[in-house]
Coordinates of C-alpha atoms in Angstrom, one line a residue:
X1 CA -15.5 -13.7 29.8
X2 CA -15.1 -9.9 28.8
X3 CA -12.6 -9.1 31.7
X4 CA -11.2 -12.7 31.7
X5 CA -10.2 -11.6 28.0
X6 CA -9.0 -8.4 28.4
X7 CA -7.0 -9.1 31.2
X8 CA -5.3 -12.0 28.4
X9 CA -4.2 -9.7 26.3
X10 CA -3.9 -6.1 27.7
X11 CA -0.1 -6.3 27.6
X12 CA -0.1 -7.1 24.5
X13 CA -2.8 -4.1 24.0
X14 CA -1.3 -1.7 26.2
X15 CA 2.4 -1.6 24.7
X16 CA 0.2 -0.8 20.9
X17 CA -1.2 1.6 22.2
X18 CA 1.1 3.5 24.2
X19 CA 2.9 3.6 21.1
X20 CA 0.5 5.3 19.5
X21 CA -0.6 7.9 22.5
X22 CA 2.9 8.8 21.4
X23 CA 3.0 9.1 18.1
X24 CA -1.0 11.2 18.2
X25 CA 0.3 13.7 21.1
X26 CA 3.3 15.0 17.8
X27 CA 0.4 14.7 15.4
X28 CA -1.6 16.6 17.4
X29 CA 0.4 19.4 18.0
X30 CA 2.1 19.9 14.9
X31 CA -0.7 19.0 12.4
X32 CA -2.4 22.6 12.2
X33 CA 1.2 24.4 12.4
X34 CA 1.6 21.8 8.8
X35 CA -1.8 23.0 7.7
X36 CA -1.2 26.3 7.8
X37 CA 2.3 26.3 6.2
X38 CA 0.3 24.9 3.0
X39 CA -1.5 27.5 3.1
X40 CA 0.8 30.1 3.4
X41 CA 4.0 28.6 1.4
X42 CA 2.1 27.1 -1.4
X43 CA 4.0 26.6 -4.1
X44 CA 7.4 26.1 -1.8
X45 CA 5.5 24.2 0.8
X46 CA 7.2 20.9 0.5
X47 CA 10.7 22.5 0.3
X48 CA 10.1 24.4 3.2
X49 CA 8.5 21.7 5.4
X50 CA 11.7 19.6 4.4
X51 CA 14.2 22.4 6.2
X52 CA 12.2 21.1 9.7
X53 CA 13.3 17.4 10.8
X54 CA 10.4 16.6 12.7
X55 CA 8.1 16.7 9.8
X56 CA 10.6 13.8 7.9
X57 CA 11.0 12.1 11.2
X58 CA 6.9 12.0 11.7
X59 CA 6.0 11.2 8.4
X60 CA 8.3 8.3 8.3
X61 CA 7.2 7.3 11.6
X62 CA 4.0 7.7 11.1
X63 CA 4.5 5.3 8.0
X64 CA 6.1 2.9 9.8
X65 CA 3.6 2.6 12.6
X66 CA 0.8 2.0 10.1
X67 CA 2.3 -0.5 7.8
X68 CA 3.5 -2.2 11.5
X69 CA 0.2 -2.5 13.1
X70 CA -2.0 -5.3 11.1
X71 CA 1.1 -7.7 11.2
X72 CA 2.0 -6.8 15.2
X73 CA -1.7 -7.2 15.5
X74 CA -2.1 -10.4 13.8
X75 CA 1.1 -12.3 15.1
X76 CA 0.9 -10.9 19.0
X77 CA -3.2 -10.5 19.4
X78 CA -4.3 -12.9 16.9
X79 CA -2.0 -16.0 17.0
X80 CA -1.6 -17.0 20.6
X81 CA -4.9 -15.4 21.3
X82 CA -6.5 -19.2 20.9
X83 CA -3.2 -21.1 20.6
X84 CA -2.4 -20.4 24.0
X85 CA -5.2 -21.9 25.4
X86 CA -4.4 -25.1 23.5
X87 CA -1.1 -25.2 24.5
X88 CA -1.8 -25.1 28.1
X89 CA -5.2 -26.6 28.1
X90 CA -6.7 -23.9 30.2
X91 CA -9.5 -24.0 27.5
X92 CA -11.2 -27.2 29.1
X93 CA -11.5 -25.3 32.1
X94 CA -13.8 -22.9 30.4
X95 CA -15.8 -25.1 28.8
X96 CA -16.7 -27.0 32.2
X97 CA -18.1 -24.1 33.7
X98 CA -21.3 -24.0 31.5
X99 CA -19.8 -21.5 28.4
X100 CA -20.0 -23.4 25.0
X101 CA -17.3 -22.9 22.5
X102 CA -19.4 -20.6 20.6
X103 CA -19.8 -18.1 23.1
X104 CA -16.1 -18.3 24.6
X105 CA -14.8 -17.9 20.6
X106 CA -17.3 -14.8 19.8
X107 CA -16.1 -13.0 22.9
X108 CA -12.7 -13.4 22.4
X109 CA -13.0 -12.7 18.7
X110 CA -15.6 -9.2 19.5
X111 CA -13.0 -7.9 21.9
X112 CA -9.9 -8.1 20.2
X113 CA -10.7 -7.9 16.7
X114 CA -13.1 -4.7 17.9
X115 CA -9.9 -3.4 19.7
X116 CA -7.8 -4.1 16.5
X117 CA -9.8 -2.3 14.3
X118 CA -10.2 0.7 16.5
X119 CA -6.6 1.4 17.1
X120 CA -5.6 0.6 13.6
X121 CA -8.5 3.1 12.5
X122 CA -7.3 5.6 14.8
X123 CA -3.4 5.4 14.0
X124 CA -4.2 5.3 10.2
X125 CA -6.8 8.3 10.3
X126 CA -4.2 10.5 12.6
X127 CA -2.0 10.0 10.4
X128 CA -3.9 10.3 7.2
X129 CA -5.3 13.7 8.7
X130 CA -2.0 14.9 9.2
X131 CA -0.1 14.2 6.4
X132 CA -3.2 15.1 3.9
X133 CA -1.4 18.8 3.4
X134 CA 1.7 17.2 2.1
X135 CA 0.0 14.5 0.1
X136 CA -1.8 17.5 -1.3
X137 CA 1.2 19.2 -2.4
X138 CA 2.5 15.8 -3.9
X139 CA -0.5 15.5 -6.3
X140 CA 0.0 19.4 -7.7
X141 CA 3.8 17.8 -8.6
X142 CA 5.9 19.3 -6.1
X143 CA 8.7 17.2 -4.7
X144 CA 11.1 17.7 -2.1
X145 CA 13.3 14.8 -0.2
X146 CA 11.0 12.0 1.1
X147 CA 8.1 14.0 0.7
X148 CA 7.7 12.4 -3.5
X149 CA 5.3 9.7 -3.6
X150 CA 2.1 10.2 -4.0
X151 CA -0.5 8.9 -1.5
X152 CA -1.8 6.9 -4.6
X153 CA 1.2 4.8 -5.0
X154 CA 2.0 1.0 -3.2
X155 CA 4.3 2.2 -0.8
X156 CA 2.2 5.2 0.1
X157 CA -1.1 3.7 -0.5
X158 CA -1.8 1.3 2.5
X159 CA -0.2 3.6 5.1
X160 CA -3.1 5.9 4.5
X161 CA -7.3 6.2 4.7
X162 CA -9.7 2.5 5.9
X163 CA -7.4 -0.1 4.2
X164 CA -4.9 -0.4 7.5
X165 CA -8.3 -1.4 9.4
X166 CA -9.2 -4.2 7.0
X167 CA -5.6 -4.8 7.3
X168 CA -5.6 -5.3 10.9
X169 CA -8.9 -7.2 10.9
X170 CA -7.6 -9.5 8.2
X171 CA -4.0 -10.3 10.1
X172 CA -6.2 -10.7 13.6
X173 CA -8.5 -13.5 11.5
X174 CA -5.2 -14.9 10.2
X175 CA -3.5 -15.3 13.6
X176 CA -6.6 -17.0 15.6
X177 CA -7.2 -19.5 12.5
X178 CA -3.0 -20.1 12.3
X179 CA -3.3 -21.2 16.2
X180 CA -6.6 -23.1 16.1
X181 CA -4.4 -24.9 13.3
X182 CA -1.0 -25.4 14.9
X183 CA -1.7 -25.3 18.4
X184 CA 1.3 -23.7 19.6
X185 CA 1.9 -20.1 20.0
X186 CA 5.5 -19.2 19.1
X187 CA 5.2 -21.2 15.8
X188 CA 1.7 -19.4 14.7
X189 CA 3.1 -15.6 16.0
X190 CA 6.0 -16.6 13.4
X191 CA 3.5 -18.0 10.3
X192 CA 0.9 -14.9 11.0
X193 CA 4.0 -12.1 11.6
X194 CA 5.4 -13.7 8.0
X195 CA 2.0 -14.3 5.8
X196 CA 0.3 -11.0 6.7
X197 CA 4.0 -9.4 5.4
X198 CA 4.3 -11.3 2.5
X199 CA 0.1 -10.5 2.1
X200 CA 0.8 -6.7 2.8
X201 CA 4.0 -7.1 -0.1
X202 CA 1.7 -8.9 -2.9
X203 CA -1.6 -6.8 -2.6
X204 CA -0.2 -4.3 -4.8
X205 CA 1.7 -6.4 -7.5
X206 CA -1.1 -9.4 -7.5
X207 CA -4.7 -7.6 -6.0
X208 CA -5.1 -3.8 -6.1
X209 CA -4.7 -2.9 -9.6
X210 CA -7.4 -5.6 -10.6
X211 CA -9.7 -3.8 -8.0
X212 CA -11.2 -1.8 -10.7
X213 CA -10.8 -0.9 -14.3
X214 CA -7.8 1.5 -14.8
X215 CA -8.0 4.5 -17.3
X216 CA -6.6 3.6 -20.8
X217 CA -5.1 6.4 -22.7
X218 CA -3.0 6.8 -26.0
X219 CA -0.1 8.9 -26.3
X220 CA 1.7 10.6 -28.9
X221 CA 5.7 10.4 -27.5
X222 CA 7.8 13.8 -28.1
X223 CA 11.4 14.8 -26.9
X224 CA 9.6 16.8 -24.3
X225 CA 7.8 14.0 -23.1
X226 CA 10.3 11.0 -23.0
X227 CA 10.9 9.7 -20.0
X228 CA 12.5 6.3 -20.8
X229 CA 14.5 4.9 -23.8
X230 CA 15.8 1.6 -23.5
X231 CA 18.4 -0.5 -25.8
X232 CA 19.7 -3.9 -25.9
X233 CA 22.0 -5.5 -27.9
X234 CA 25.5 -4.5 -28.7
X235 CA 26.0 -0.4 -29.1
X236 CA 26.5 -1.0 -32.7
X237 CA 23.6 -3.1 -33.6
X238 CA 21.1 -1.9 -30.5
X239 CA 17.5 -2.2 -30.6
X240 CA 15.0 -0.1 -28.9
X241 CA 12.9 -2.0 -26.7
X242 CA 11.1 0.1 -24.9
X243 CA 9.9 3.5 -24.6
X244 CA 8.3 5.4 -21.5
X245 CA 6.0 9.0 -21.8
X246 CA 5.4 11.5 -19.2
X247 CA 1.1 11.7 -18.9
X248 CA 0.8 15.0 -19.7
X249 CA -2.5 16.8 -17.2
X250 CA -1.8 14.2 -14.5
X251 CA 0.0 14.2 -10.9
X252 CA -0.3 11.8 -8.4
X253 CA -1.9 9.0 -10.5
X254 CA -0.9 5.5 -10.4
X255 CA 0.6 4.0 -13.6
X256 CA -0.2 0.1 -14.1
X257 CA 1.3 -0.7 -17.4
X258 CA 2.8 1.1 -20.9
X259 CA 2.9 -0.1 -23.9
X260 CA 4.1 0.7 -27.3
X261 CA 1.3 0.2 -30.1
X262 CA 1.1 0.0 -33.7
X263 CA -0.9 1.7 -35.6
X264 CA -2.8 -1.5 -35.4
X265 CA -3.3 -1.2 -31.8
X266 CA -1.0 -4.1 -32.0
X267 CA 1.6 -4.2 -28.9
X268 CA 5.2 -4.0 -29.6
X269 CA 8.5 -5.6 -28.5
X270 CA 10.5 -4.3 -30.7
X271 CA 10.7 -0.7 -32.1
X272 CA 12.1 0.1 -35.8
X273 CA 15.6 -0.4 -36.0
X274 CA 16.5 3.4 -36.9
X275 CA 15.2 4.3 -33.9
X276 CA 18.4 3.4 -32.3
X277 CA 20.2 5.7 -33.9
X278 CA 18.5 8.8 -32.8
X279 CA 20.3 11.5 -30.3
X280 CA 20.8 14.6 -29.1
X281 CA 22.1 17.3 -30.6
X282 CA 25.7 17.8 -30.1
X283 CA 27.9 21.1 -29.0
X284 CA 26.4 24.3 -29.8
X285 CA 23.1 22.8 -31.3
X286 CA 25.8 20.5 -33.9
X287 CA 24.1 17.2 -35.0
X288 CA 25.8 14.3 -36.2
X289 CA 24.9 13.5 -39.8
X290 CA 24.7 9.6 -39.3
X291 CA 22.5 10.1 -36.3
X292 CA 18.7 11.9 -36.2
X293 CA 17.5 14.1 -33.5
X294 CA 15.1 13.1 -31.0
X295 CA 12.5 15.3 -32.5
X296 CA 13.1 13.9 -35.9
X297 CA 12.8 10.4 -34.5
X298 CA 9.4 10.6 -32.5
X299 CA 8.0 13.2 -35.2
X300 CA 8.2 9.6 -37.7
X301 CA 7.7 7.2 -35.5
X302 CA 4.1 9.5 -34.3
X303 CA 3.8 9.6 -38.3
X304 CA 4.2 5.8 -38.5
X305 CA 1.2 5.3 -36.3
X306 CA 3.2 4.9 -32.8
X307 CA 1.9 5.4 -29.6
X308 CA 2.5 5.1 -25.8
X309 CA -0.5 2.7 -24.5
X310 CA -1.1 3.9 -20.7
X311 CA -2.8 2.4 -18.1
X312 CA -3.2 4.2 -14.9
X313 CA -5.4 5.3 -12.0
X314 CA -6.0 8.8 -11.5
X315 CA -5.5 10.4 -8.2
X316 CA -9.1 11.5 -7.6
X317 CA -10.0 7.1 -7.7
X318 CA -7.9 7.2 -4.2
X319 CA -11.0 6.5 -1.9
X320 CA -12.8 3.9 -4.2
X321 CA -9.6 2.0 -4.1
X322 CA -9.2 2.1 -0.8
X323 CA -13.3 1.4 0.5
X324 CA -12.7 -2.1 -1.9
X325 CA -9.4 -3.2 -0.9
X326 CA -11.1 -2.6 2.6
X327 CA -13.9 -4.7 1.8
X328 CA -12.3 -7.7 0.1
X329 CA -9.8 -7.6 3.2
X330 CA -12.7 -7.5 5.8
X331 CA -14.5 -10.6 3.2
X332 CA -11.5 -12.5 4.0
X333 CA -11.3 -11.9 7.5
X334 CA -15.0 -13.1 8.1
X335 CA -13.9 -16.2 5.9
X336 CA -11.5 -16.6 8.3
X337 CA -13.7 -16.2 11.3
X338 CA -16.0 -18.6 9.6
X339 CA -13.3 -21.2 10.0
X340 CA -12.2 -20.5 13.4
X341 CA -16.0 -21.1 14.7
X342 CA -16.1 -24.4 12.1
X343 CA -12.5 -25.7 13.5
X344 CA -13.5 -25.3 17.3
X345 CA -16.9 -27.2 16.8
X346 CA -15.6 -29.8 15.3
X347 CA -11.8 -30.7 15.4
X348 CA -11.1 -29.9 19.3
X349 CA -11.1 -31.5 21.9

């Protein structure tokens, strides 16, 4: 049954990981040349890495590859891994020669869902391992080209560290349960490929940030730490809605939410209506006398009891993140698996 399963899907295996024997032999053999430009360039690290293509080209690529692998796994191991069978009813064949459903299901499930998790594990950690230097650099707040996000963010996050393999193990579970389901394998490569996408889109908006409780911190807003200032209404009757601080002593965190508070700790949509009519100062330091400065402004409204409610993760809560996403994702993929045993029991014939 081993063989008989491997020989099912090694195309399918084979053109993965080809793909990523690629992608490891550039890892390999510029990672430690990376590592030690770090070192050396410190500061200026990230602006000098940016003058050398390769380095954008990998860490795209690299990226890419990741965020590619649990849906490529789920739609082309996953779905017609079982549906195939059905379609052709080849798995009646099986089931004459003395293997029970059970056994002809856990083999097929052990190899390629071990084999999905391996490669996925191996891509992700290559890739983590060589672009930890630059995600270093991005969490001291240096910023150069595409090297800006920190690892910590949704579009970084799930492209780094164990949360590809729960990922892959989720999209495998997925696929298998979409073809015991539909019975036919270009519909079910078509739902997985879409539903593990739309899953790998949501996580963060819907999933992640409920994970765990985020930091909560108060700020005081100044001109020097305004980032956002947002108006609506006509220009000569504009109201402020909405104001956005730097976090002063932080890089590479993950903001969830910021508020403006009273001094009631009562959220605000609406900001006092002179706040409108603050600015900066004009030519030469000139100020406008119908209009405060910025200073003024925030110096009243922090007198008034306003402040910036934040709600972040800080950079060093990276790895807890990622072991529970992991977790909940691998949870869901035994769920799955659980219904894949149930349905083939039961429902098939």
């Amino acid at each position: 049954m081993i063989w008989l399963t491997w020989r099912q899907f090694r195309l399918q295996a084979l053109v993965v990981i080809g793909a990523i024997a690629i992608l490891a032999v550039f890892l390999v053999a510029t990672g430690p040349g990376l590592a030690d430009d770090y070192q050396r360039y410190s500061t200026e690290f990230l602006k000098r890495i940016g003058l050398e293509r390769i380095n954008s080209y990998l860490y795209v690529i690299g990226q890419v590859l990741v965020y590619a692998a649990p849906p490529v796994i789920g739609a082309f191991w996953g779905a017609p891994l079982i549906a195939r069978e059905l379609e052709a009813g080849t798995h009646r064949l099986v089931w004459n020669q003395s293997i029970t459903r059970t056994r002809w299901l856990v083999t097929k499930l052990a190899v390629t869902g071990l084999g999905a998790m391996a490669v996925t594990g191996a891509l992700s950690l290559a890739v983590t391992w060589w672009a930890d230097p630059i995600d270093d650099a991005i969490n001291t707040g240096q910023a150069s080209g595409l090297f800006d996000i920190p690892r910590m963010l949704p579009p970084v996050f799930a492209a780094r560290g164990v949360v590809p393999i729960g990922y892959a193990a989720f999209g495998l579970a997925l696929g298998v349960a979409v073809g015991l389901v539909v019975r036919r394998s270009v519909v079910a490569i078509a739902i997985t490929l879409a539903a593990v996408i739309a899953v790998q889109v949501l996580s963060p908006l819907l999933l992640r940030s409920h994970l765990m409780t985020p930091v909560e911190t108060k700020v005081v807003i100044t001109a020097e730490n305004m980032r956002g200032f947002m108006l609506s209404g006509p220009e000569d009757d504009a109201e402020v809605v909405h104001l956005e601080a730097k976090l002063e002593g932080q890089e590479g965190f993950w903001k969830i939410s910021e508020e403006t508070v009273n001094s009631a700790g009562v959220v605000q949509t609406k900001l006092p209506q002179w706040l409108a009519k603050c600015g900066p100062p004009g030519p030469n330091g000139t100020t406008d006398p119908a209009r405060k400065t910025f200073d003024a402004c925030f110096e009243q409204l922090a007198d008034e009891g306003y402040r910036q409610q934040i709600k972040y993760f800080p950079a060093d809560r990276f790895w807890s993140l990622q072991w529970r996403e992991t977790g909940l994702f691998l949870l869901l993929a035994a769920g799955l698996t659980g219904f894949c045993f149930w349905r083939i029991r039961r429902d098939l014939s």
